[in-house]
Amino acid sequence: MPKKETGNLSFLFNPRSVAIVGASADGGKPGHKLLRNLVSMGYHGKIFPVNPNLKSIDEWKCYSTVGEIEEEVELVATLVSARKAVEVAKQIETRNLSRHDVKAIVCIAGGFRELGTKEGSDLETELSSILTRSGVRLVGPNCLGVIDTSTGITTNFDVGSYKKGGACVLTQSGAFGNSFLLWASKIGLVGLDKFVSLGNMSDVDMIDVMRELENDPNAKVVAIYLEGHPRAREFLAEIKRISSTKPVVILKVGKTEVGRRSARSHTGSIAGDDLIYGGAFKQYGAIRTESVNEFYDTIRAFEKQPVPQGNRVAVLTHIGGPGTICLDALGSFQELELARISEETKEKLKKMLSPAATIAKPEGYIDVTAAHSEHLHNQVLELLFGESEVDSVIQILGPSTFLDQKLLAREIADAYRSQKGQKKTLLNVVMFAGEAEECRRALENASLPTFEFPDMVARVLRNMVLYTNQASR
Amino acid sequence: MPKKETGNLSFLFNPRSVAIVGASADGGKPGHKLLRNLVSMGYHGKIFPVNPNLKSIDEWKCYSTVGEIEEEVELVATLVSARKAVEVAKQIETRNLSRHDVKAIVCIAGGFRELGTKEGSDLETELSSILTRSGVRLVGPNCLGVIDTSTGITTNFDVGSYKKGGACVLTQSGAFGNSFLLWASKIGLVGLDKFVSLGNMSDVDMIDVMRELENDPNAKVVAIYLEGHPRAREFLAEIKRISSTKPVVILKVGKTEVGRRSARSHTGSIAGDDLIYGGAFKQYGAIRTESVNEFYDTIRAFEKQPVPQGNRVAVLTHIGGPGTICLDALGSFQELELARISEETKEKLKKMLSPAATIAKPEGYIDVTAAHSEHLHNQVLELLFGESEVDSVIQILGPSTFLDQKLLAREIADAYRSQKGQKKTLLNVVMFAGEAEECRRALENASLPTFEFPDMVARVLRNMVLYTNQASR
């Protein structure tokens, strides 16, 4: 089967209408959740539930088949089983002979090639063939499909609504993609532009989606969970192209034999030679993260903050232990350098801070000690942002019950916003996580990403600087 | 000054009475919080607030000086500044000439040797000399002192109360120790036996505390945050001794020059040759963690779960991506091995699970797929616990809105509890963190630790197996 030409995927991200095959009246079923999610996401297009056993679902008329829908249908999402999904494809084929309106289908069910059986493989080939000859693009099978927060389209029954932002999540595992969003959703740790769960990538694959994102002004950072790509060479070429315009953050499994074997039975992926992937990512400036936590946190930093102009970092804290842990981690990355602070600013800090404070020991590090206040963080940050040799600031907070968390966050956000010209990068670590939710939430709302661990933030800043270095090549 | 002989530290962990110098009537001040924390921790001893400007604080009579207290005073905690703390030491010296009752002082203020100034260093020497000749042990200065959840004693004004358990936290950074407890407190991620923030370790040091913990039946796991130990050789000997009876989990900074410099200005510690520490930890079976997250999670696993009897692990999930990520991580640790599942059990699983399920591909890995239910997790876990070649089980959950989270947790806890004889280790990853708090909380309450990241859990299990291997040597 020849590979279809990649075209514009607007019918996926901005369809005028969507049919939901397998829609349900039962509030506990995916086929109902999905309808509700389209509403809560604010989807403005038309919604057509399809279920032969129902006349209506809540406010919607319900159809027996896709063929029956009188109005234009641009996108179809099927929640039915593998075998039934093939029947739906046949209905679409028939419909398109006269109507030519269905542009794409999201096939959520598994039970295809990933089973590793002839039956599963044959079923996927059949599904794919029918759709190819009907001119219909296929997302999946074995996936959760798309979310676009700009248009409100969703085929994801797990994520009810999501705040807008610049992160684009491309994932071969729907559950993994959802895990990130649901992990982040509670206090708004990341804003989302697009989410695409690609599953078996029988047709629409990572390359297609990345081409779409290249010129998407909303797409600030592209996050990819990869098990393996069938068109590896083109995939890597696309990684190169898109990395030149925006950061690409990757989590790829397949470093070990058991990981590769598992990928095969999960999405039928061939993980490929991990070293080749890894080398290419590095060469092309894509950022490969080593852990799930690093993946999550790096995406969030790029989504909310500007990329630093250089590699010189100042660290500000009032808790010496976490500060020391952060410095120890920073010191292990040759890409980063502690910023030199001017003598003039050191003098100002000496007057401003307690005699017990640590000023530029080591260079670029300031521990104001427990004698801190909400406003002091503002004052010291303003001084650091004013330093010509500082490109970014890591601030490590442990907001105790003695501080007003909201005021602290406001003072920090004020210092950040009052920067003149190109803003410097500010990453905040908020320790005391169980008690500091208010502070975290307020900082996140001000587009200041917060992190739980003072060593992970060093890794995140290093990833940002890797991108800075790549962009300046 | 000769090093004092290490004795029994029961006056620190179970004092009959405590005087709080710098007690305050202002609810927002540490000197008041500490009084309240003694109440909320359920401390049964007598409490004597000391503040020359107050006659009483709430229900307590307030004293002008420690010398004035008529009743027996066993422990003194001072919240006053460095210079004033020296005065308190002099008062104690005078008191002890006649009363001989004060056994120890916790000096919370900084402003001593860690400043790197002659003045600070002289002040610490003076404080220490006075106390030595008075026969009074000194915790700190520059610390938060102790918590013991059995006796309810606390000198920590930041942690209001804490649930009992088996973790002992020894830390040179009070803020870092608190960060862990406050991070964990929200959904009861760890139970605490003792907390000791040691600061500058002018007298009482890690060795003294470890000797106390050796024979403490409540102390299940010893967690150490270390910047550097002045008596390095004895410290490492003590690490060896205590590691033979219980797991010791260590986070040590000083791998890099900037980290070492920072440690010096934080607690005046000489980080020492990191390679020597690292080598000794490894040789003695202490577990050195590479990141804060790994430190937190490893402590929690040891605190709530039995150590595995061997290195053979089964992985159970219903979400293939996170499952694959976990396997890829497991595969990178040569200490771990995927468990062989018997043919009999494989047959049972085939009958029990959906045709799309992955059974033992790779060996030891089961993905039940989305066709799961609360009870299915119970059934599969029971089968795995019954396998003779399984030593531990990692279960990776992504509880969607379609499952009853409490029921799911109950079914899992039932399977765990119904094991006959020596229980196998069960570690649960709960993805979808923003939505799955109920499930996590219920599992944690059943002493089943939950983790956020499917790769970190592999690292945690490996740490447990490292201890298993050490214990069996």
XYZ file of N, CA and C in Angstrom, chain A residues 238-349:
336
model
N 12.366 15.132 10.065
C 11.335 16.060 10.524
C 11.684 16.625 11.904
N 12.263 15.761 12.752
C 12.739 16.220 14.064
C 13.749 17.358 13.864
N 14.625 17.177 12.895
C 15.633 18.197 12.618
C 14.968 19.512 12.199
N 14.006 19.401 11.284
C 13.365 20.610 10.776
C 12.622 21.347 11.903
N 11.831 20.608 12.655
C 10.992 21.287 13.643
C 11.818 21.807 14.822
N 12.918 21.125 15.119
C 13.798 21.585 16.209
C 14.425 22.931 15.902
N 14.484 23.288 14.636
C 15.089 24.567 14.297
C 14.121 25.720 14.566
N 12.853 25.411 14.776
C 11.902 26.492 15.040
C 11.322 26.451 16.449
N 11.269 25.273 17.053
C 10.747 25.201 18.418
C 11.328 23.986 19.129
N 11.393 24.040 20.465
C 11.983 22.910 21.188
C 11.160 21.631 21.064
N 11.857 20.526 20.877
C 11.235 19.205 20.835
C 11.794 18.400 22.007
N 10.900 17.936 22.878
C 11.306 17.177 24.061
C 10.821 15.745 23.879
N 11.727 14.791 24.026
C 11.406 13.406 23.674
C 11.645 12.460 24.838
N 10.690 11.561 25.045
C 10.932 10.403 25.900
C 10.806 9.186 24.994
N 11.881 8.454 24.847
C 11.848 7.287 23.974
C 12.240 6.045 24.762
N 11.416 5.008 24.673
C 11.788 3.742 25.291
C 12.540 2.897 24.268
N 13.081 1.798 24.753
C 13.775 0.894 23.857
C 15.272 0.868 24.083
N 15.697 1.364 25.231
C 17.123 1.305 25.542
C 17.533 -0.111 25.896
N 16.577 -0.875 26.399
C 16.909 -2.232 26.830
C 16.072 -3.233 26.053
N 16.536 -4.458 26.021
C 15.859 -5.488 25.244
C 14.429 -5.708 25.744
N 14.216 -5.733 27.056
C 12.848 -5.944 27.545
C 11.947 -4.779 27.187
N 12.504 -3.590 27.192
C 11.735 -2.419 26.785
C 11.332 -2.522 25.321
N 12.271 -2.965 24.487
C 11.978 -3.110 23.057
C 10.907 -4.169 22.824
N 11.007 -5.272 23.581
C 10.025 -6.344 23.400
C 8.632 -5.865 23.809
N 8.589 -5.089 24.885
C 7.302 -4.599 25.360
C 6.693 -3.612 24.367
N 7.517 -2.743 23.789
C 7.023 -1.782 22.800
C 6.358 -2.506 21.639
N 6.963 -3.648 21.273
C 6.449 -4.422 20.144
C 5.020 -4.893 20.429
N 4.771 -5.370 21.649
C 3.429 -5.875 21.919
C 2.472 -4.764 22.350
N 2.989 -3.578 22.556
C 2.101 -2.483 22.947
C 1.507 -1.792 21.730
N 2.344 -1.309 20.840
C 1.830 -0.622 19.655
C 2.401 -1.221 18.370
N 2.950 -2.430 18.502
C 3.531 -3.073 17.322
C 4.755 -2.346 16.806
N 5.356 -1.531 17.655
C 6.481 -0.709 17.198
C 7.788 -1.467 17.211
N 8.602 -1.168 16.236
C 9.977 -1.628 16.264
C 10.792 -0.460 16.819
N 11.321 -0.671 18.005
C 12.002 0.433 18.688
C 13.241 0.880 17.924
N 13.786 0.000 17.097
C 14.936 0.385 16.287
C 16.207 0.493 17.109
N 17.252 0.905 16.446
C 18.521 1.020 17.143
C 18.495 2.280 17.982
N 18.440 2.074 19.277
C 18.297 3.207 20.191
C 19.442 4.203 20.065
N 20.627 3.699 19.790
C 21.785 4.588 19.686
C 21.665 5.527 18.483
N 21.080 5.006 17.392
C 20.908 5.846 16.203
C 19.912 6.974 16.487
N 18.798 6.588 17.094
C 17.825 7.611 17.499
C 18.483 8.649 18.409
N 19.137 8.139 19.459
C 19.741 9.032 20.455
C 20.746 9.987 19.832
N 21.589 9.450 18.937
C 22.595 10.280 18.275
C 21.955 11.356 17.423
N 20.902 10.960 16.694
C 20.235 11.923 15.819
C 19.537 13.011 16.630
N 18.872 12.615 17.704
C 18.206 13.618 18.550
C 19.225 14.664 19.000
N 20.351 14.192 19.437
C 21.389 15.080 19.956
C 21.904 16.011 18.854
N 22.181 15.399 17.714
C 22.733 16.168 16.600
C 21.762 17.252 16.125
N 20.471 16.913 16.152
C 19.468 17.840 15.622
C 18.934 18.792 16.683
N 19.437 18.692 17.891
C 19.021 19.648 18.917
C 17.712 19.298 19.585
N 17.184 18.095 19.339
C 16.006 17.671 20.085
C 16.482 17.213 21.463
N 15.649 17.384 22.458
C 16.058 17.086 23.820
C 15.489 15.759 24.269
N 16.366 14.786 24.404
C 15.923 13.485 24.896
C 16.045 13.461 26.410
N 14.934 13.216 27.086
C 14.954 13.185 28.546
C 15.135 11.750 29.009
N 15.743 11.618 30.198
C 16.113 10.290 30.696
C 15.056 9.685 31.613
N 14.128 10.501 32.057
C 13.108 9.978 32.973
C 11.777 10.663 32.712
N 10.726 10.032 33.209
C 9.381 10.592 33.039
C 9.298 11.955 33.725
N 9.822 12.039 34.937
C 9.782 13.306 35.660
C 10.506 14.410 34.889
N 11.660 14.084 34.331
C 12.406 15.083 33.539
C 11.618 15.495 32.291
N 10.963 14.531 31.680
C 10.133 14.802 30.504
C 9.030 15.800 30.873
N 8.282 15.476 31.922
C 7.195 16.362 32.360
C 7.720 17.768 32.656
N 8.780 17.832 33.456
C 9.249 19.133 33.942
C 9.885 19.967 32.834
N 10.538 19.296 31.887
C 11.169 20.048 30.794
C 10.113 20.654 29.878
N 9.075 19.894 29.607
C 7.980 20.425 28.785
C 7.401 21.678 29.448
N 7.182 21.571 30.744
C 6.552 22.686 31.457
C 7.402 23.946 31.451
N 8.709 23.763 31.571
C 9.610 24.924 31.569
C 9.545 25.642 30.224
N 9.625 24.872 29.147
C 9.554 25.485 27.813
C 8.183 26.117 27.564
N 7.162 25.504 28.099
C 5.809 26.002 27.815
C 5.566 27.358 28.473
N 6.094 27.532 29.686
C 5.772 28.760 30.419
C 6.852 29.839 30.384
N 8.083 29.455 30.077
C 9.162 30.422 30.197
C 9.907 30.635 28.882
N 10.516 31.837 28.730
C 11.365 32.046 27.558
C 12.631 31.203 27.673
N 13.171 30.851 26.530
C 14.443 30.127 26.499
C 15.542 31.092 26.971
N 16.480 30.627 27.809
C 17.532 31.554 28.261
C 18.427 31.985 27.103
N 18.979 33.192 27.215
C 19.847 33.722 26.157
C 21.251 33.141 26.239
N 21.576 32.541 27.370
C 22.912 31.979 27.534
C 22.902 30.988 28.679
N 24.089 30.562 29.093
C 24.158 29.451 30.047
C 24.495 29.873 31.472
N 24.446 31.182 31.749
C 24.888 31.659 33.064
C 23.712 31.785 34.037
N 23.769 31.010 35.103
C 22.628 30.915 36.017
C 22.971 31.422 37.417
N 22.028 32.154 37.991
C 22.133 32.546 39.399
C 21.130 31.718 40.187
N 21.503 31.344 41.403
C 20.615 30.549 42.253
C 20.322 31.346 43.521
N 19.036 31.499 43.793
C 18.601 32.272 44.960
C 17.761 31.379 45.854
N 18.082 31.366 47.139
C 17.285 30.548 48.054
C 17.284 31.148 49.450
N 16.488 30.552 50.317
C 16.550 30.875 51.747
C 16.716 29.594 52.566
N 16.882 28.466 51.852
C 17.080 27.187 52.536
C 18.332 26.526 51.963
N 19.352 26.501 52.813
C 20.688 26.139 52.348
C 20.846 24.708 51.866
N 20.144 23.772 52.479
C 20.268 22.373 52.063
C 19.794 22.173 50.630
N 18.546 22.524 50.350
C 18.061 22.419 48.973
C 18.894 23.255 48.000
N 19.388 24.416 48.466
C 20.260 25.225 47.611
C 21.529 24.465 47.263
N 22.104 23.815 48.243
C 23.329 23.049 48.037
C 23.083 21.868 47.089
N 21.956 21.208 47.262
C 21.603 20.090 46.369
C 21.501 20.574 44.925
N 20.887 21.746 44.743
C 20.739 22.305 43.394
C 22.104 22.631 42.798
N 22.964 23.258 43.581
C 24.302 23.611 43.086
C 25.096 22.366 42.714
N 24.988 21.353 43.557
C 25.725 20.119 43.280
C 25.281 19.538 41.931
N 23.981 19.628 41.658
C 23.465 19.128 40.373
C 23.896 20.031 39.219
N 23.804 21.334 39.401
C 24.232 22.275 38.354
C 25.687 22.031 37.976
N 26.503 21.805 39.004
C 27.933 21.613 38.781
C 28.249 20.398 37.932
N 27.299 19.471 37.869
C 27.568 18.254 37.101
C 27.267 18.417 35.612
N 26.720 19.579 35.222
C 26.420 19.803 33.799
C 27.379 20.823 33.212
N 28.218 20.360 32.303
C 29.219 21.259 31.751
C 28.600 22.355 30.899
N 27.342 22.149 30.483
C 26.686 23.172 29.661
C 26.320 24.412 30.466
N 26.290 24.287 31.797
C 25.846 25.402 32.636
C 27.020 26.042 33.366
N 26.830 27.297 33.695
C 27.879 28.044 34.374
C 27.208 28.932 35.427
N 27.787 29.017 36.600
C 27.241 29.942 37.594
C 27.581 31.374 37.176
N 26.586 32.256 37.291
C 26.751 33.627 36.794
C 27.631 34.455 37.738
N 28.449 35.300 37.158
C 29.223 36.239 37.956
C 28.332 37.415 38.330
N 28.350 37.762 39.607
C 27.527 38.882 40.067
C 28.437 40.085 40.262
N 27.981 41.240 39.800
C 28.841 42.430 39.854
C 29.122 42.842 41.299
N 30.264 43.506 41.488
C 30.643 43.969 42.830
C 29.593 44.926 43.385
N 29.063 45.748 42.490
C 28.059 46.735 42.896
C 26.838 46.030 43.513
N 26.387 44.973 42.841
C 25.210 44.235 43.335
C 25.548 43.479 44.621
N 26.760 42.953 44.694
C 27.163 42.282 45.932
C 27.090 43.243 47.116
N 27.533 44.465 46.892
C 27.486 45.484 47.955
C 26.042 45.756 48.374
N 25.193 45.898 47.368
C 23.772 46.150 47.660
C 23.182 44.991 48.458
N 23.540 43.770 48.058
C 23.005 42.590 48.754
C 23.490 42.548 50.196
